[in-house]
PDB file of C-alpha atoms (C1' of nucleotides) in Angstrom:
ATOM      1  CA  MET Z 179      10.658  -5.353 -25.288  1.00 40.00           C
ATOM      2  CA  LYS Z 180      10.870  -6.696 -21.518  1.00 41.00           C
ATOM      3  CA  ASN Z 181       9.424  -9.957 -20.504  1.00 41.00           C
ATOM      4  CA  VAL Z 182       7.058  -8.315 -17.739  1.00 38.00           C
ATOM      5  CA  GLN Z 183       6.841 -12.183 -16.313  1.00 38.00           C
ATOM      6  CA  GLU Z 184      10.566 -12.968 -15.770  1.00 46.00           C
ATOM      7  CA  GLU Z 185      11.780  -9.496 -15.008  1.00 67.00           C
ATOM      8  CA  TYR Z 186       9.651  -8.077 -12.533  1.00 82.00           C
ATOM      9  CA  ARG Z 187       9.844  -9.187  -9.015  1.00 86.00           C
ATOM     10  CA  LYS Z 188       6.590 -10.032  -7.394  1.00 86.00           C
ATOM     11  CA  GLY Z 189       5.357 -10.652  -4.131  1.00 86.00           C
ATOM     12  CA  PRO Z 190       5.998  -9.124  -0.553  1.00 89.00           C
ATOM     13  CA  TRP Z 191       8.676  -6.325  -0.404  1.00 90.00           C
ATOM     14  CA  THR Z 192      11.673  -6.595   1.520  1.00 90.00           C
ATOM     15  CA  GLU Z 193      13.530  -4.130   4.113  1.00 88.00           C
ATOM     16  CA  GLN Z 194      15.650  -3.404   1.493  1.00 88.00           C
ATOM     17  CA  GLU Z 195      13.617  -2.554  -1.366  1.00 89.00           C
ATOM     18  CA  ASP Z 196      11.320  -0.364   1.043  1.00 90.00           C
ATOM     19  CA  ILE Z 197      14.131   1.394   2.059  1.00 90.00           C
ATOM     20  CA  LEU Z 198      15.559   1.985  -1.437  1.00 89.00           C
ATOM     21  CA  LEU Z 199      12.248   3.087  -2.510  1.00 89.00           C
ATOM     22  CA  VAL Z 200      11.881   5.604   0.123  1.00 88.00           C
ATOM     23  CA  ASN Z 201      15.087   7.029  -0.595  1.00 87.00           C
ATOM     24  CA  PHE Z 202      13.881   7.440  -4.277  1.00 87.00           C
ATOM     25  CA  VAL Z 203      10.461   8.798  -3.554  1.00 86.00           C
ATOM     26  CA  HIS Z 204      12.083  11.266  -1.496  1.00 82.00           C
ATOM     27  CA  THR Z 205      14.291  12.342  -3.624  1.00 83.00           C
ATOM     28  CA  PHE Z 206      12.528  12.538  -7.068  1.00 83.00           C
ATOM     29  CA  GLY Z 207       8.758  12.593  -5.406  1.00 81.00           C
ATOM     30  CA  ASP Z 208       5.820  10.679  -5.321  1.00 79.00           C
ATOM     31  CA  ARG Z 209       5.247  10.648  -9.039  1.00 78.00           C
ATOM     32  CA  ARG Z 210       6.783   9.304 -12.080  1.00 83.00           C
ATOM     33  CA  TRP Z 211       6.481   5.910 -10.699  1.00 87.00           C
ATOM     34  CA  ASP Z 212       7.805   4.114 -13.900  1.00 84.00           C
ATOM     35  CA  PHE Z 213      10.813   6.050 -13.885  1.00 86.00           C
ATOM     36  CA  VAL Z 214      11.682   5.791 -10.086  1.00 88.00           C
ATOM     37  CA  ALA Z 215      11.069   1.849 -10.279  1.00 88.00           C
ATOM     38  CA  LYS Z 216      13.356   1.653 -13.385  1.00 84.00           C
ATOM     39  CA  VAL Z 217      16.242   4.116 -11.798  1.00 85.00           C
ATOM     40  CA  SER Z 218      15.927   2.514  -8.304  1.00 86.00           C
ATOM     41  CA  GLY Z 219      16.879  -0.820  -9.506  1.00 85.00           C
ATOM     42  CA  LEU Z 220      14.164  -2.317  -8.141  1.00 86.00           C
ATOM     43  CA  ASN Z 221      13.097  -5.023 -10.086  1.00 86.00           C
ATOM     44  CA  ARG Z 222       9.646  -3.973  -9.836  1.00 89.00           C
ATOM     45  CA  THR Z 223       6.795  -2.203 -11.775  1.00 89.00           C
ATOM     46  CA  GLY Z 224       6.100   1.483 -11.363  1.00 89.00           C
ATOM     47  CA  LYS Z 225       2.683   0.340 -10.308  1.00 89.00           C
ATOM     48  CA  SER Z 226       4.340  -1.895  -7.670  1.00 91.00           C
ATOM     49  CA  CYS Z 227       6.416   0.809  -6.382  1.00 91.00           C
ATOM     50  CA  ARG Z 228       3.351   3.318  -5.969  1.00 88.00           C
ATOM     51  CA  LEU Z 229       1.246   0.960  -4.198  1.00 89.00           C
ATOM     52  CA  ARG Z 230       3.748  -0.069  -1.724  1.00 91.00           C
ATOM     53  CA  TRP Z 231       4.431   3.873  -1.211  1.00 90.00           C
ATOM     54  CA  VAL Z 232       0.865   4.619  -0.884  1.00 87.00           C
ATOM     55  CA  ASN Z 233      -0.428   1.699   1.111  1.00 88.00           C
ATOM     56  CA  TYR Z 234       2.870   0.970   3.371  1.00 89.00           C
ATOM     57  CA  LEU Z 235       5.621   3.353   2.978  1.00 88.00           C
ATOM     58  CA  HIS Z 236       3.841   6.910   3.079  1.00 84.00           C
ATOM     59  CA  PRO Z 237       4.907   8.427   6.441  1.00 80.00           C
ATOM     60  CA  GLY Z 238       1.599  10.262   7.245  1.00 79.00           C
ATOM     61  CA  LEU Z 239      -0.263   6.674   7.312  1.00 84.00           C
ATOM     62  CA  LYS Z 240      -1.457   5.609  10.537  1.00 81.00           C
ATOM     63  CA  ARG Z 241      -1.119   2.321  11.611  1.00 76.00           C
ATOM     64  CA  GLY Z 242      -3.258   0.409  13.930  1.00 78.00           C
ATOM     65  CA  LYS Z 243      -6.992  -0.119  14.218  1.00 80.00           C
ATOM     66  CA  MET Z 244      -9.740   2.597  13.021  1.00 83.00           C
ATOM     67  CA  THR Z 245     -11.062   4.554  15.630  1.00 84.00           C
ATOM     68  CA  PRO Z 246     -14.823   4.549  16.244  1.00 84.00           C
ATOM     69  CA  GLN Z 247     -14.822   7.930  14.703  1.00 85.00           C
ATOM     70  CA  GLU Z 248     -13.200   7.067  11.932  1.00 87.00           C
ATOM     71  CA  GLU Z 249     -15.551   4.104  11.342  1.00 86.00           C
ATOM     72  CA  ARG Z 250     -18.595   6.184  11.616  1.00 86.00           C
ATOM     73  CA  HIS Z 251     -17.125   8.366   9.194  1.00 86.00           C
ATOM     74  CA  VAL Z 252     -16.345   5.514   6.713  1.00 87.00           C
ATOM     75  CA  LEU Z 253     -20.016   4.133   7.111  1.00 85.00           C
ATOM     76  CA  GLU Z 254     -21.272   7.650   6.507  1.00 86.00           C
ATOM     77  CA  LEU Z 255     -19.021   8.510   3.614  1.00 87.00           C
ATOM     78  CA  HIS Z 256     -19.872   5.122   1.821  1.00 86.00           C
ATOM     79  CA  ALA Z 257     -23.737   5.836   2.246  1.00 84.00           C
ATOM     80  CA  LYS Z 258     -22.857   9.021   0.362  1.00 84.00           C
ATOM     81  CA  TRP Z 259     -20.100   8.173  -2.197  1.00 85.00           C
ATOM     82  CA  GLY Z 260     -20.375   4.285  -2.558  1.00 84.00           C
ATOM     83  CA  ASN Z 261     -17.416   2.201  -3.326  1.00 84.00           C
ATOM     84  CA  ARG Z 262     -15.267   5.244  -4.013  1.00 86.00           C
ATOM     85  CA  TRP Z 263     -12.628   4.337  -1.587  1.00 88.00           C
ATOM     86  CA  SER Z 264     -10.096   6.835  -2.699  1.00 86.00           C
ATOM     87  CA  LYS Z 265     -12.374   9.486  -2.239  1.00 86.00           C
ATOM     88  CA  ILE Z 266     -13.162   8.443   1.022  1.00 88.00           C
ATOM     89  CA  ALA Z 267      -9.933   8.016   2.185  1.00 88.00           C
ATOM     90  CA  LYS Z 268      -9.154  11.526   1.487  1.00 86.00           C
ATOM     91  CA  LYS Z 269     -11.413  12.610   3.986  1.00 86.00           C
ATOM     92  CA  LEU Z 270      -9.788  10.136   6.439  1.00 87.00           C
ATOM     93  CA  PRO Z 271      -6.128  11.350   6.972  1.00 84.00           C
ATOM     94  CA  GLY Z 272      -3.831   8.785   7.039  1.00 87.00           C
ATOM     95  CA  ARG Z 273      -6.181   6.105   5.835  1.00 89.00           C
ATOM     96  CA  THR Z 274      -5.511   4.345   2.438  1.00 89.00           C
ATOM     97  CA  ASP Z 275      -8.316   3.441   0.127  1.00 88.00           C
ATOM     98  CA  ASN Z 276      -7.067  -0.199   0.484  1.00 89.00           C
ATOM     99  CA  GLU Z 277      -7.341   0.000   4.189  1.00 90.00           C
ATOM    100  CA  ILE Z 278     -11.010   1.287   4.105  1.00 90.00           C
ATOM    101  CA  LYS Z 279     -11.759  -1.059   1.315  1.00 88.00           C
ATOM    102  CA  ASN Z 280     -10.577  -4.016   3.602  1.00 88.00           C
ATOM    103  CA  TYR Z 281     -12.115  -2.768   6.331  1.00 89.00           C
ATOM    104  CA  TRP Z 282     -15.439  -2.338   4.405  1.00 87.00           C
ATOM    105  CA  ARG Z 283     -15.155  -6.011   3.118  1.00 82.00           C
ATOM    106  CA  THR Z 284     -14.802  -7.139   6.544  1.00 82.00           C
ATOM    107  CA  HIS Z 285     -17.474  -5.319   7.780  1.00 79.00           C
ATOM    108  CA  MET Z 286     -20.022  -6.517   5.355  1.00 77.00           C
ATOM    109  CA  ARG Z 287     -18.921  -9.688   5.637  1.00 74.00           C
ATOM    110  CA  LYS Z 288     -19.746  -9.600   9.498  1.00 74.00           C
ATOM    111  CA  GLN Z 289     -22.997  -7.844   8.346  1.00 72.00           C
ATOM    112  CA  ALA Z 290     -24.032 -10.665   6.149  1.00 69.00           C
ATOM    113  CA  GLN Z 291     -23.060 -13.310   8.601  1.00 67.00           C
ATOM    114  CA  GLU Z 292     -25.572 -11.484  11.404  1.00 67.00           C
ATOM    115  CA  LYS Z 293     -28.336 -11.347   8.638  1.00 64.00           C
ATOM    116  CA  LYS Z 294     -27.841 -14.884   8.108  1.00 59.00           C
ATOM    117  CA  ARG Z 295     -28.186 -15.863  11.886  1.00 55.00           C
ATOM    118  CA  PRO Z 296     -29.997 -12.758  13.341  1.00 51.00           C
ATOM    119  CA  MET Z 297     -30.238 -12.742  17.116  1.00 45.00           C
ATOM    120  CA  SER Z 298     -28.440 -16.050  17.792  1.00 42.00           C
ATOM    121  CA  PRO Z 299     -28.235 -16.321  21.594  1.00 39.00           C
ATOM    122  CA  THR Z 300     -25.005 -18.574  20.855  1.00 36.00           C
ATOM    123  CA  SER Z 301     -23.221 -15.647  18.890  1.00 35.00           C
ATOM    124  CA  SER Z 302     -19.651 -15.079  20.475  1.00 35.00           C
ATOM    125  CA  SER Z 303     -18.849 -12.147  22.277  1.00 34.00           C
ATOM    126  CA  SER Z 304     -17.328 -10.549  18.689  1.00 35.00           C
ATOM    127  CA  ASN Z 305     -21.300 -10.672  17.506  1.00 35.00           C
ATOM    128  CA  CYS Z 306     -22.911  -9.595  20.458  1.00 34.00           C
ATOM    129  CA  CYS Z 307     -23.785  -6.124  18.681  1.00 33.00           C
ATOM    130  CA  SER Z 308     -27.135  -4.923  17.645  1.00 33.00           C
ATOM    131  CA  SER Z 309     -27.693  -4.274  13.840  1.00 33.00           C
ATOM    132  CA  SER Z 310     -26.865  -0.840  14.341  1.00 34.00           C
ATOM    133  CA  MET Z 311     -23.984  -0.407  11.696  1.00 35.00           C
ATOM    134  CA  THR Z 312     -21.881   2.116  14.114  1.00 35.00           C
ATOM    135  CA  THR Z 313     -22.047   0.026  17.183  1.00 34.00           C
ATOM    136  CA  ALA Z 314     -21.203  -3.132  15.473  1.00 34.00           C
ATOM    137  CA  THR Z 315     -18.648  -2.206  13.598  1.00 34.00           C
ATOM    138  CA  THR Z 316     -17.085  -0.515  16.752  1.00 34.00           C
ATOM    139  CA  GLN Z 317     -17.226  -3.554  18.716  1.00 34.00           C
ATOM    140  CA  ASP Z 318     -16.604  -6.026  16.465  1.00 35.00           C
ATOM    141  CA  THR Z 319     -13.272  -4.566  15.300  1.00 34.00           C
ATOM    142  CA  GLY Z 320     -11.910  -3.420  18.523  1.00 31.00           C
ATOM    143  CA  GLY Z 321     -12.769  -6.568  20.144  1.00 31.00           C
ATOM    144  CA  SER Z 322     -11.801  -9.311  18.216  1.00 33.00           C
ATOM    145  CA  ASN Z 323      -8.044  -9.006  17.134  1.00 35.00           C
ATOM    146  CA  GLY Z 324      -5.052  -6.828  18.403  1.00 33.00           C
ATOM    147  CA  LYS Z 325      -3.241  -8.371  15.560  1.00 35.00           C
ATOM    148  CA  MET Z 326      -2.252  -4.820  14.123  1.00 34.00           C
ATOM    149  CA  ASN Z 327      -1.652  -3.000  17.574  1.00 35.00           C
ATOM    150  CA  GLN Z 328       0.913  -5.634  18.157  1.00 34.00           C
ATOM    151  CA  GLU Z 329       2.424  -5.174  15.002  1.00 35.00           C
ATOM    152  CA  CYS Z 330       2.491  -1.586  15.747  1.00 34.00           C
ATOM    153  CA  ASP Z 331       3.929  -1.694  19.202  1.00 35.00           C
ATOM    154  CA  ASP Z 332       6.147  -4.410  18.707  1.00 34.00           C
ATOM    155  CA  GLY Z 333       5.768  -5.940  15.583  1.00 34.00           C
ATOM    156  CA  ASN Z 334       8.343  -7.262  13.298  1.00 38.00           C
ATOM    157  CA  TYR Z 335       8.858  -4.803  11.029  1.00 42.00           C
ATOM    158  CA  SER Z 336       7.368  -1.451  10.282  1.00 46.00           C
ATOM    159  CA  MET Z 337       7.817   1.883   9.152  1.00 51.00           C
ATOM    160  CA  ASP Z 338       8.963   2.920  12.183  1.00 52.00           C
ATOM    161  CA  ASP Z 339      11.715   0.749  12.342  1.00 54.00           C
ATOM    162  CA  ILE Z 340      12.979   1.694   9.104  1.00 51.00           C
ATOM    163  CA  TRP Z 341      13.039   5.509   9.990  1.00 52.00           C
ATOM    164  CA  ARG Z 342      14.704   4.541  13.483  1.00 55.00           C
ATOM    165  CA  GLU Z 343      17.612   2.782  11.326  1.00 53.00           C
ATOM    166  CA  ILE Z 344      18.239   5.485   8.699  1.00 47.00           C
ATOM    167  CA  ASP Z 345      17.834   8.043  11.942  1.00 51.00           C
ATOM    168  CA  GLN Z 346      20.686   6.116  13.817  1.00 53.00           C
ATOM    169  CA  SER Z 347      22.556   6.322  10.745  1.00 48.00           C
ATOM    170  CA  GLY Z 348      22.895   9.684  10.962  1.00 41.00           C
ATOM    171  CA  ALA Z 349      23.275  10.598   7.944  1.00 36.00           C
ATOM    172  CA  ASN Z 350      22.936  11.919   4.341  1.00 40.00           C
ATOM    173  CA  ILE Z 351      19.662   9.979   4.036  1.00 38.00           C
ATOM    174  CA  ILE Z 352      16.697  12.030   3.565  1.00 38.00           C
ATOM    175  CA  LYS Z 353      14.634  12.048   7.049  1.00 38.00           C
ATOM    176  CA  PRO Z 354      11.134  11.078   7.155  1.00 37.00           C
ATOM    177  CA  VAL Z 355       8.131  12.037   8.719  1.00 34.00           C
ATOM    178  CA  LYS Z 356       8.593  15.246  10.773  1.00 32.00           C
ATOM    179  CA  ASP Z 357      10.114  17.087   7.733  1.00 35.00           C
ATOM    180  CA  ILE Z 358       7.074  16.203   5.420  1.00 35.00           C
ATOM    181  CA  TYR Z 359       3.957  17.853   5.629  1.00 36.00           C
ATOM    182  CA  TYR Z 360       0.418  17.009   4.008  1.00 36.00           C
ATOM    183  CA  SER Z 361      -2.519  18.741   2.910  1.00 36.00           C
ATOM    184  CA  GLU Z 362      -5.825  17.058   2.680  1.00 34.00           C
ATOM    185  CA  GLN Z 363      -5.226  16.440  -1.392  1.00 34.00           C
ATOM    186  CA  SER Z 364      -1.579  15.812  -1.489  1.00 36.00           C
ATOM    187  CA  CYS Z 365       1.868  15.634   0.240  1.00 37.00           C
ATOM    188  CA  TYR Z 366       4.637  17.962   0.016  1.00 37.00           C
ATOM    189  CA  LEU Z 367       7.846  16.511   0.440  1.00 38.00           C
ATOM    190  CA  ASN Z 368      10.453  19.055   2.508  1.00 38.00           C
ATOM    191  CA  PHE Z 369      13.758  17.911   1.249  1.00 37.00           C
ATOM    192  CA  PRO Z 370      16.508  18.169   3.704  1.00 38.00           C
ATOM    193  CA  PRO Z 371      19.080  20.515   2.717  1.00 37.00           C
ATOM    194  CA  LEU Z 372      20.796  19.718  -0.416  1.00 37.00           C
ATOM    195  CA  SER Z 373      24.010  20.260  -1.580  1.00 37.00           C
ATOM    196  CA  PRO Z 374      24.552  22.819  -4.255  1.00 38.00           C
ATOM    197  CA  THR Z 375      25.370  19.834  -6.498  1.00 38.00           C
ATOM    198  CA  TRP Z 376      22.627  17.745  -5.701  1.00 39.00           C
ATOM    199  CA  GLU Z 377      20.574  20.158  -6.272  1.00 39.00           C
ATOM    200  CA  SER Z 378      21.697  21.303  -9.820  1.00 41.00           C
ATOM    201  CA  SER Z 379      21.977  17.738 -10.679  1.00 40.00           C
ATOM    202  CA  LEU Z 380      18.243  17.110  -9.487  1.00 40.00           C
ATOM    203  CA  GLU Z 381      17.287  20.137 -11.670  1.00 41.00           C
ATOM    204  CA  SER Z 382      19.436  19.009 -14.467  1.00 39.00           C
ATOM    205  CA  ILE Z 383      18.416  15.759 -14.335  1.00 39.00           C
ATOM    206  CA  TRP Z 384      14.450  16.436 -14.676  1.00 39.00           C
ATOM    207  CA  ASN Z 385      15.310  18.912 -17.409  1.00 39.00           C
ATOM    208  CA  MET Z 386      17.491  16.792 -19.483  1.00 37.00           C
ATOM    209  CA  GLY Z 387      14.369  14.382 -19.966  1.00 39.00           C
ATOM    210  CA  ALA Z 388      16.032  11.881 -17.715  1.00 40.00           C
ATOM    211  CA  ASP Z 389      18.262   9.594 -19.633  1.00 43.00           C
ATOM    212  CA  GLU Z 390      18.083   6.522 -17.861  1.00 47.00           C
ATOM    213  CA  SER Z 391      21.494   5.440 -18.061  1.00 48.00           C
ATOM    214  CA  LYS Z 392      22.741   8.509 -16.833  1.00 48.00           C
ATOM    215  CA  MET Z 393      20.259   8.393 -13.853  1.00 51.00           C
ATOM    216  CA  SER Z 394      20.929   4.820 -12.841  1.00 51.00           C
ATOM    217  CA  SER Z 395      25.029   5.979 -11.985  1.00 52.00           C
ATOM    218  CA  PHE Z 396      23.478   9.417 -10.353  1.00 51.00           C
ATOM    219  CA  ALA Z 397      21.550   6.881  -8.570  1.00 51.00           C
ATOM    220  CA  ILE Z 398      24.414   4.712  -7.697  1.00 47.00           C
ATOM    221  CA  ASP Z 399      26.375   7.592  -6.725  1.00 53.00           C
ATOM    222  CA  GLN Z 400      23.998   9.010  -4.592  1.00 53.00           C
ATOM    223  CA  PHE Z 401      22.749   6.048  -2.737  1.00 51.00           C
ATOM    224  CA  PRO Z 402      25.793   3.602  -2.475  1.00 45.00           C
ATOM    225  CA  LEU Z 403      23.332   1.030  -1.197  1.00 43.00           C
ATOM    226  CA  SER Z 404      24.855  -2.558  -0.310  1.00 39.00           C
ATOM    227  CA  PHE Z 405      22.382  -5.425  -0.473  1.00 37.00           C
ATOM    228  CA  GLU Z 406      24.463  -7.645   1.185  1.00 36.00           C
ATOM    229  CA  HIS Z 407      21.922  -9.445   3.470  1.00 36.00           C
ATOM    230  CA  ASP Z 408      23.208  -8.402   6.706  1.00 34.00           C
ATOM    231  CA  THR Z 409      20.954  -9.582   9.651  1.00 33.00           C
ATOM    232  CA  SER Z 410      22.509  -6.864  12.406  1.00 32.00           C
ATOM    233  CA  ALA Z 411      21.985  -3.800  10.493  1.00 32.00           C
ATOM    234  CA  TRP Z 412      21.016  -2.776   7.209  1.00 35.00           C
ATOM    235  CA  SER Z 413      24.220  -1.993   5.603  1.00 35.00           C
ATOM    236  CA  CYS Z 414      23.090   0.438   3.023  1.00 35.00           C
ATOM    237  CA  LEU Z 415      23.320   3.632   4.655  1.00 32.00           C
ATOM    238  CA  VAL Z 416      26.139   5.938   3.372  1.00 29.00           C
TER     239      VAL Z 416
ATOM    240  C1'  DA Y1358      -0.285 -30.454  20.413  1.00 57.18           C
ATOM    241  C1'  DA Y1359      -2.380 -30.449  15.963  1.00 57.18           C
ATOM    242  C1'  DT Y1360      -5.875 -29.003  13.367  1.00 57.18           C
ATOM    243  C1'  DC Y1361      -9.047 -26.260  11.271  1.00 57.18           C
ATOM    244  C1'  DA Y1362     -11.802 -21.851  10.278  1.00 57.18           C
ATOM    245  C1'  DG Y1363     -12.015 -17.125  10.291  1.00 57.18           C
ATOM    246  C1'  DC Y1364      -9.920 -12.738   9.483  1.00 57.18           C
ATOM    247  C1'  DT Y1365      -6.424  -9.319   8.182  1.00 57.18           C
ATOM    248  C1'  DC Y1366      -3.883  -7.141   4.979  1.00 57.18           C
ATOM    249  C1'  DA Y1367      -0.667  -6.555   1.611  1.00 57.18           C
ATOM    250  C1'  DA Y1368      -0.022  -7.047  -3.320  1.00 57.18           C
ATOM    251  C1'  DC Y1369      -1.545  -8.219  -7.787  1.00 57.18           C
ATOM    252  C1'  DC Y1370      -4.659  -7.408 -11.877  1.00 57.18           C
ATOM    253  C1'  DG Y1371      -7.719  -5.202 -15.069  1.00 57.18           C
ATOM    254  C1'  DC Y1372      -9.489  -1.039 -16.599  1.00 57.18           C
ATOM    255  C1'  DA Y1373     -10.270   3.638 -17.253  1.00 57.18           C
ATOM    256  C1'  DG Y1374      -8.753   8.200 -17.738  1.00 57.18           C
ATOM    257  C1'  DG Y1375      -5.280  11.366 -17.670  1.00 57.18           C
ATOM    258  C1'  DT Y1376      -1.022  13.184 -20.013  1.00 57.18           C
ATOM    259  C1'  DT Y1377       2.381  13.619 -23.408  1.00 57.18           C
ATOM    260  C1'  DG Y1378       4.694  13.753 -28.189  1.00 57.18           C
TER     261       DG Y1378
ATOM    262  C1'  DG O 606      -6.892  14.055 -33.641  1.00 57.18           C
ATOM    263  C1'  DC O 607      -4.535  10.132 -32.295  1.00 57.18           C
ATOM    264  C1'  DA O 608      -1.608   6.663 -30.559  1.00 57.18           C
ATOM    265  C1'  DA O 609       1.513   5.235 -26.718  1.00 57.18           C
ATOM    266  C1'  DC O 610       2.280   5.510 -22.134  1.00 57.18           C
ATOM    267  C1'  DC O 611       1.318   6.622 -17.467  1.00 57.18           C
ATOM    268  C1'  DT O 612      -1.192   7.042 -13.111  1.00 57.18           C
ATOM    269  C1'  DG O 613      -4.740   5.957 -10.198  1.00 57.18           C
ATOM    270  C1'  DC O 614      -8.837   3.163  -8.725  1.00 57.18           C
ATOM    271  C1'  DG O 615     -11.557  -0.711  -7.793  1.00 57.18           C
ATOM    272  C1'  DG O 616     -11.832  -5.312  -7.291  1.00 57.18           C
ATOM    273  C1'  DT O 617      -9.910  -9.671  -6.198  1.00 57.18           C
ATOM    274  C1'  DT O 618      -6.771 -13.166  -4.084  1.00 57.18           C
ATOM    275  C1'  DG O 619      -3.422 -15.481  -1.107  1.00 57.18           C
ATOM    276  C1'  DA O 620      -0.685 -15.880   2.712  1.00 57.18           C
ATOM    277  C1'  DG O 621      -0.082 -15.321   7.466  1.00 57.18           C
ATOM    278  C1'  DC O 622      -1.959 -14.892  11.812  1.00 57.18           C
ATOM    279  C1'  DT O 623      -4.869 -16.015  15.656  1.00 57.18           C
ATOM    280  C1'  DG O 624      -8.637 -18.258  18.389  1.00 57.18           C
ATOM    281  C1'  DA O 625     -11.572 -22.178  18.692  1.00 57.18           C
ATOM    282  C1'  DT O 626     -12.051 -27.103  19.268  1.00 57.18           C
TER     283       DT O 626
END
DNA sequence: AATCAGCTCAACCGCAGGTTG
DNA sequence: GCAACCTGCGGTTGAGCTGAT
């Protein structure tokens, strides 16, 4: 048995891990997370991989603040369904349950604060709103903090950066966003053209019950990633 | 300039439901 | 029918950032 505490990595994901995960998800799909976790060599649990993909790496995600429309939508849907975050998220393309949950928490906290000190004339400008939920959230979230937008525009390291790096490499790496199509309920990965050997490999892999040792070497062949920490560029590209 | 408080968001945890053998 | 395993969901936490003092 594997000692989970000792062997699995926790905490923030590195760029290399992200790239590796993106590659493997594009290859094997966003299912079978335990398998992806093992085969990729990431020392992460399948759960952790899934979460990273769903909440951050997924190409369909919108980054940045919620629009007033989205905020209103969240409020409406929450009134209807309660804390069914994933259900609500499905109605808001590009938003994750985690994001909505976080938004709601912030929103509720602000509400609670405003209830504590109703009509306080000394409230800062960020608390200037009426008790109307919609207007309150709209102004609050829009006004107080531009962090997310900054990160989006010129932030340290975003998915855009990853895609750009991958794109610039030119190469055999699977292409992101534009080749991936989503429906409301699910995500279809449209793989780039695969070589016949690659295709048959994939097929046989799924059919053979995914012998892990075979898979590992297969993976290494297909993604000869180097994890040398190179600050100038990722040296993982073929 | 330093410190503090509040906020945001990524990530973890535990649990429940679904799937597979 | 049952146990083991996997996936997804909702709740919670903590690090890092920002603005106020």
